[in-house]
Short mmCIF file of C-alpha atoms in Angstrom, two decimals:
data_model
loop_
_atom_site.label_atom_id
_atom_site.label_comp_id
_atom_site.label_asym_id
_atom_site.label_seq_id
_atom_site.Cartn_x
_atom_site.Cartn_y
_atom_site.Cartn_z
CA UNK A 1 18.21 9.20 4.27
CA UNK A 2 19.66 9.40 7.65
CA UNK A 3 18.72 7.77 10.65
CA UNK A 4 18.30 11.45 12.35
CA UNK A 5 16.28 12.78 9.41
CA UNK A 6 14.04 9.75 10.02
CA UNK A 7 13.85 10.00 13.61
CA UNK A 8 12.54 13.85 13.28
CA UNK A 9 10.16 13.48 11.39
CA UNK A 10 8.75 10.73 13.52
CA UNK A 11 9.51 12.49 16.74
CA UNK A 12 7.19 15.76 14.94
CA UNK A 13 4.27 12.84 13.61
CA UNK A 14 3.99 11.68 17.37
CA UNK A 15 4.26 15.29 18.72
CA UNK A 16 0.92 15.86 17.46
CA UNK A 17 -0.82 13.39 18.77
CA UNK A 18 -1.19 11.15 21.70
CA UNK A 19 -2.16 7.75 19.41
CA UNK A 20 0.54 4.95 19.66
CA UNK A 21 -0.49 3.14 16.49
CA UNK A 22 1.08 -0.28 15.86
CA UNK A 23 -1.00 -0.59 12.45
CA UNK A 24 -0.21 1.46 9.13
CA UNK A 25 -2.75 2.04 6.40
CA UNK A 26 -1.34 3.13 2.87
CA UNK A 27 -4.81 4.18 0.83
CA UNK A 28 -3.99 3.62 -2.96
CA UNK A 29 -6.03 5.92 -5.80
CA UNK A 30 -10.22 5.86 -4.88
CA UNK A 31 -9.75 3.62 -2.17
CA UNK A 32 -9.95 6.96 0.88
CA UNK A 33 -13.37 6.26 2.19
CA UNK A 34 -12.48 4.83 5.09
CA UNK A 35 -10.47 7.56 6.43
CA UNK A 36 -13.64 9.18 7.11
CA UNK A 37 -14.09 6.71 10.07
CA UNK A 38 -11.04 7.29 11.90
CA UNK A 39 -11.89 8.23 15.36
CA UNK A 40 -10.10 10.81 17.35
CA UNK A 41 -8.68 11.55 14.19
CA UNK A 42 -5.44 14.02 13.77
CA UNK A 43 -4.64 15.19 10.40
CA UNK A 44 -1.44 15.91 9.45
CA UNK A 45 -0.55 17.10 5.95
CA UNK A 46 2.25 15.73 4.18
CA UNK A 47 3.74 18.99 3.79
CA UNK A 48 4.12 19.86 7.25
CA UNK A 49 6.26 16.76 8.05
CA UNK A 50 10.08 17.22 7.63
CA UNK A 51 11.38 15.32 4.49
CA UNK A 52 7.85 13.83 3.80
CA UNK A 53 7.35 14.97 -0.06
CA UNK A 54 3.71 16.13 -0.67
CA UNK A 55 1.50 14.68 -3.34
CA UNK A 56 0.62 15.80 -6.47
CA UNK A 57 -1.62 13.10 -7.78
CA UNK A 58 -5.20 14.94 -7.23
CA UNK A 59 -6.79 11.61 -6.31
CA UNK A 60 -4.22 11.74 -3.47
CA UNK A 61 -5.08 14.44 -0.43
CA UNK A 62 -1.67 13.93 1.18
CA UNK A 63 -2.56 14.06 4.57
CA UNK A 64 -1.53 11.37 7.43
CA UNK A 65 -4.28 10.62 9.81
CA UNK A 66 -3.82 9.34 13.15
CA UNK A 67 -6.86 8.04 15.52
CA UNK A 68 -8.39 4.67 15.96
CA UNK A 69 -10.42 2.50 13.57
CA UNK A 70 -12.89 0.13 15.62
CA UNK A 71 -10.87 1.58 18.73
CA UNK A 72 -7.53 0.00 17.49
CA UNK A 73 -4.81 2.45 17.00
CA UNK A 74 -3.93 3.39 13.39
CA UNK A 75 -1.67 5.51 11.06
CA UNK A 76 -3.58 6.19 7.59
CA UNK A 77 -2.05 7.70 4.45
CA UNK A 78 -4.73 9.38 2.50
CA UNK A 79 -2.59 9.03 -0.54
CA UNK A 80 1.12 8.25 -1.27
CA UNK A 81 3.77 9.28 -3.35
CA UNK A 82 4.55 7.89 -7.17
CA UNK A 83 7.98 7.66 -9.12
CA UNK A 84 5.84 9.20 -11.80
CA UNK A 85 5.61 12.31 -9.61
CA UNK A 86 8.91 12.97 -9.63
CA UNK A 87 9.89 11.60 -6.36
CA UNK A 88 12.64 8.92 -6.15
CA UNK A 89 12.40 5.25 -4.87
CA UNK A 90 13.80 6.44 -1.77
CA UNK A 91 11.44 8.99 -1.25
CA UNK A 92 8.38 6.74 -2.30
CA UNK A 93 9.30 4.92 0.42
CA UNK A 94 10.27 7.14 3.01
CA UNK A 95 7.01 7.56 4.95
CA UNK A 96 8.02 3.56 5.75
CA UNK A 97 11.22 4.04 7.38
CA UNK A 98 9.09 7.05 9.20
CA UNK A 99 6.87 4.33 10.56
CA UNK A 100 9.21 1.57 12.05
CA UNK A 101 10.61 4.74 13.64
CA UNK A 102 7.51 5.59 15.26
CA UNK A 103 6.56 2.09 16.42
CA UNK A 104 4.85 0.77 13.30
CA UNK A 105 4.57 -3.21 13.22
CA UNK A 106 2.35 -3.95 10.38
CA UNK A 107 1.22 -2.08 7.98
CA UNK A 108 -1.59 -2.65 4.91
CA UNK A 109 -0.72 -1.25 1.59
CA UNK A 110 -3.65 -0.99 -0.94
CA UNK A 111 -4.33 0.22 -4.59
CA UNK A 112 -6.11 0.55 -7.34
CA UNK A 113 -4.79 -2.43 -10.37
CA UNK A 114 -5.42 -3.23 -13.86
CA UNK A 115 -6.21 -6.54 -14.06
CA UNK A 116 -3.89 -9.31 -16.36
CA UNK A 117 -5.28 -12.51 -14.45
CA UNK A 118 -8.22 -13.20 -17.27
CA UNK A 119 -10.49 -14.69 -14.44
CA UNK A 120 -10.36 -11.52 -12.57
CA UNK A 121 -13.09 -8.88 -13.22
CA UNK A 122 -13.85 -5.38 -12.13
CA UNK A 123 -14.24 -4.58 -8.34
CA UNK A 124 -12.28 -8.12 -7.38
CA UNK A 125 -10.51 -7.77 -4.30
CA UNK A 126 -6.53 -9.36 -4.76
CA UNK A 127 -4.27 -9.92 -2.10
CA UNK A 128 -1.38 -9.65 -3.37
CA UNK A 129 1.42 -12.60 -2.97
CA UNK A 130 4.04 -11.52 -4.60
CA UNK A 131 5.18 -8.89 -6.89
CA UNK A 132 7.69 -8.32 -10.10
CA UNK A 133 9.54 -4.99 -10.36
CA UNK A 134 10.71 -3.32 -13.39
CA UNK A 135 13.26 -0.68 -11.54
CA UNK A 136 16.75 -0.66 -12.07
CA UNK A 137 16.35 1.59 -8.63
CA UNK A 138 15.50 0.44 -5.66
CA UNK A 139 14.36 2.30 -2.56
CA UNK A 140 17.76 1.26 -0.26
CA UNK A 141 19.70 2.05 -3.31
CA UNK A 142 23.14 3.49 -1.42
CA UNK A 143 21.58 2.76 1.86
CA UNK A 144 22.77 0.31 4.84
CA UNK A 145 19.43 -1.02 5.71
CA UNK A 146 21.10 -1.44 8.92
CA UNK A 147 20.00 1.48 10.43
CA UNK A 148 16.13 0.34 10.31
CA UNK A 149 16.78 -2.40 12.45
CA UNK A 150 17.61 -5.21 9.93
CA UNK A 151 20.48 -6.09 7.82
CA UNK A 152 21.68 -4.36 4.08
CA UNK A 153 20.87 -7.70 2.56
CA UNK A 154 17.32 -8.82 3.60
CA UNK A 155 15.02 -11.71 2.40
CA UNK A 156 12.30 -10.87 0.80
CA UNK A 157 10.54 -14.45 -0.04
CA UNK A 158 7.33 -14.38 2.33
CA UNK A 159 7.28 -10.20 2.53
CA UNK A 160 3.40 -10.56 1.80
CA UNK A 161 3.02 -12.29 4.62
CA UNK A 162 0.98 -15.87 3.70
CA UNK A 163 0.03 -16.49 6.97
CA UNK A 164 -2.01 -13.01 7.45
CA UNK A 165 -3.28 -13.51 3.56
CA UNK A 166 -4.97 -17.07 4.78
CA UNK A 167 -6.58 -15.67 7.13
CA UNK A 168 -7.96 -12.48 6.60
CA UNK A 169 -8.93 -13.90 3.13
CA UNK A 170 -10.83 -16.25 5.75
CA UNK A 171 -12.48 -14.35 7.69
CA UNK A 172 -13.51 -11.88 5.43
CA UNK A 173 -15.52 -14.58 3.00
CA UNK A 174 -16.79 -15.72 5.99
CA UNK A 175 -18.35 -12.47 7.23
CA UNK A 176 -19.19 -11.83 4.20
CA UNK A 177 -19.66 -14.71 1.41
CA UNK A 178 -17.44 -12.95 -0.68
CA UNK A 179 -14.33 -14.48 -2.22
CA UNK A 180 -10.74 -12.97 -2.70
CA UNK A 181 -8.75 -13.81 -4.77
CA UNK A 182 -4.99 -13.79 -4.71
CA UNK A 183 -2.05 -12.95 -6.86
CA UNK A 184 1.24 -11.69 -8.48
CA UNK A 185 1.44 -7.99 -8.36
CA UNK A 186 3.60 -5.93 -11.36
CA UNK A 187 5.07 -2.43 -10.67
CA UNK A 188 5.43 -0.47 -13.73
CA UNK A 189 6.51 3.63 -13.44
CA UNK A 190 4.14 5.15 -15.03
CA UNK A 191 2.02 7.56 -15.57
CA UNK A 192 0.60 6.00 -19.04
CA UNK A 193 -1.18 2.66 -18.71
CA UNK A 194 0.25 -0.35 -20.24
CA UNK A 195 1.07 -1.57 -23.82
CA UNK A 196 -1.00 -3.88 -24.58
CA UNK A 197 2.18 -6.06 -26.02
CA UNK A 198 3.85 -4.68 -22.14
CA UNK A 199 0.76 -7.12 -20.59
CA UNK A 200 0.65 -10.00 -22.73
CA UNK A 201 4.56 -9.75 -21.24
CA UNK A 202 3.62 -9.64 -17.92
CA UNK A 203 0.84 -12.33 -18.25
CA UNK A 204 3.82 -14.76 -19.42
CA UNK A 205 6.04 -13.70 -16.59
CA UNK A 206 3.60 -14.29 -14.38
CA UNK A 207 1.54 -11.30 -13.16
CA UNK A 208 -1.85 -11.21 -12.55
CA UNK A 209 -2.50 -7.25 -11.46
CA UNK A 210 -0.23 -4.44 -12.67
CA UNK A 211 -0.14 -0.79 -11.32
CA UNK A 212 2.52 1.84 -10.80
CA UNK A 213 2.90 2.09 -6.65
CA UNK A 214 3.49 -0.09 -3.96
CA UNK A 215 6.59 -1.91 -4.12
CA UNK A 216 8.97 0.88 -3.08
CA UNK A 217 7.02 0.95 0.33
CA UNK A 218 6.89 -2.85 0.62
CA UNK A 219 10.77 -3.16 0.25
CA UNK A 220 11.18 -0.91 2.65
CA UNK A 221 8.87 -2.53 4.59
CA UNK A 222 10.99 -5.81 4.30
CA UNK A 223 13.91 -4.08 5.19
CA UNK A 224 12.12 -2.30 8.40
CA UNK A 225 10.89 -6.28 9.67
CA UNK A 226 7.69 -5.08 9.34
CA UNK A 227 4.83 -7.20 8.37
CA UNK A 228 2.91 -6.54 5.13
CA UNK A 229 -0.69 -7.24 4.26
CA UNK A 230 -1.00 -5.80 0.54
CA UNK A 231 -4.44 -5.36 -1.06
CA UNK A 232 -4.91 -4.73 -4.91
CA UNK A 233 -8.35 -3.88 -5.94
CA UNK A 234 -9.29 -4.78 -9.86
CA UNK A 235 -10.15 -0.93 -11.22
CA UNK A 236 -10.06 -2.02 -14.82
CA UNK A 237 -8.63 -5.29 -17.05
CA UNK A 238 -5.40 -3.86 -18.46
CA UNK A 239 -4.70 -2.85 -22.11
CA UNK A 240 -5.26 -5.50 -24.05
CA UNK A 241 -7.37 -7.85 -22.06
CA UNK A 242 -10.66 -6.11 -23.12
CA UNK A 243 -11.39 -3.96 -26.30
CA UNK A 244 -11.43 -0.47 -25.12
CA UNK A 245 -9.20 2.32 -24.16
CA UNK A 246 -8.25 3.03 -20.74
CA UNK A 247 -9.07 5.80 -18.68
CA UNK A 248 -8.24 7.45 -14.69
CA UNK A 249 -11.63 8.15 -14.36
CA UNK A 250 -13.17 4.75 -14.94
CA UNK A 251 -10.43 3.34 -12.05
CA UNK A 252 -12.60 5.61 -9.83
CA UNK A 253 -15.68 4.55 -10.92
CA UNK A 254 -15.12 1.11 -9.97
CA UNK A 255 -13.16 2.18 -6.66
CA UNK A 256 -16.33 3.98 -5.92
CA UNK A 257 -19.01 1.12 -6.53
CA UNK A 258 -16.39 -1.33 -4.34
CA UNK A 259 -16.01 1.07 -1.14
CA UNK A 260 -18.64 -0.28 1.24
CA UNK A 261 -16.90 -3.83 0.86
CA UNK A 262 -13.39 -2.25 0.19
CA UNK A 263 -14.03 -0.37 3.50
CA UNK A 264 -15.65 -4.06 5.15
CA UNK A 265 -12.33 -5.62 4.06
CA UNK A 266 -9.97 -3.02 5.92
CA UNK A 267 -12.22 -3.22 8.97
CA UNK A 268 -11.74 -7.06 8.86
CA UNK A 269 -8.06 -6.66 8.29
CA UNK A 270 -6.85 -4.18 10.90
CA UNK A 271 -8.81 -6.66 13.58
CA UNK A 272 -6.63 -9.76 11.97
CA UNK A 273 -3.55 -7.52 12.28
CA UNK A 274 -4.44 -6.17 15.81
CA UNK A 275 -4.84 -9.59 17.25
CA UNK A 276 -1.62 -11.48 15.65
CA UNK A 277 0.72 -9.94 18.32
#
């Protein structure tokens, strides 16, 4: 992962397009309706991108749109890439380091998260404060993260920024009435759903979500100085917590009955982001 390699395929991204985004959106499994209002929108496939892996998660299209959401300038994934999929820490996070190379200040990451947090239910919205990882590997693993602009050892204490939680948590029960909640996100690899016994683990440890994406991105995030905003949405209480099995297609059921908030919520978010300068 070279500075050069970086650099091209952020010099091809902005080729095709005349957007200067400042604001990343990472869309997590179910949770793509709102790339559908992008304005101006270019679409780039993943596979078209030098050293950007494509996607093989069908829930995932693997394309990279770039327009403007409520006439603020925005990079979308419509999908990422998993460990499970074969691709490395480094790779899960590459699109990152492709970002701070383009510009990229902030970015949101969101997905889809079983819920441990007994108080939680179906469709809750979580932003998440803080997250456990379960990866000997890490995405700067052999990597100076020097050459992003920040140093190889980087703090990671506020990454999810509390500031930006407080208040787009704020101004989004405001607008709406409807409460957040917040919370301690787990990364396991995946692709099977957890033990029950793995979640009465990560209850004690302190989780209240779990799912199997997002931190690679976010530590490369950290490492980039760029600010995060991450969003879990409760698709089902994880293995254990209720009696019955656990399936893909009920996470997109509840991703589906969510989207006209979920898509509220990102609206309210990008404006936070856009006006903390």
């Amino acid at each position: 992962m070279t500075y050069n390699q970086i650099k091209g395929s952020a010099e091809y991204i902005l080729a095709q397009t005349r957007v200067r985004p400042k604001i990343a959106i990472i869309l997590g499994s179910g949770l793509n309706p709102i790339s559908a209002e992008i304005e101006n929108a270019t679409r780039i496939p993943y596979k078209n991108i030098p050293r950007w892996n494509s996607t093989t998660n069908p829930d995932h299209e693997g394309v990279l749109i770039i327009g403007t959401l409520d006439k603020i300038p925005v990079a979308v994934m419509n999908g990422r890439l998993h460990q499970y999929e074969g691709n490395s820490m480094k790779e899960c996070a590459y699109p990152v380091a492709v970002f701070k190379a383009m510009g990229i200040e902030k970015i949101i990451v969101t997905n889809a998260a079983g819920g441990i947090n007994t108080d939680y239910r179906n469709g809750d919205f979580v932003l998440i404060s803080d997250h456990i990882k379960f990866f000997n590997e890490g995405p700067l693993t052999g990597e100076d993260a020097s050459i992003f602009g920040g140093n190889r050892f980087f703090d990671m204490s506020d990454t999810y920024s509390e500031y930006l939680r407080n208040r787009v948590a704020g101004a989004f029960e405001t607008e709406t009435g409807k409460k957040i909640q917040q919370g301690v996100y787990a990364f396991m690899p995946g692709p099977q759903f957890e033990t029950p016994a793995e979640i009465r683990m990560l209850r004690t440890l302190g989780a209240d979500v779990v799912g199997m994406s997002t931190v690679p991105e976010v530590i490369m995030a950290a490492a980039c100085n760029i600010k995060v905003l991450g969003i879990s949405v409760v698709s089902n209480m994880a293995a254990g917590v209720e009696n019955k099995k656990l399936s893909g297609s009920d996470v997109n059921e509840t991703c589906a009955s969510i989207k006209e908030d979920f898509k509220a919520l990102l609206h309210t978010a990008v404006r936070i982001l856009e006006e903390e300068k």
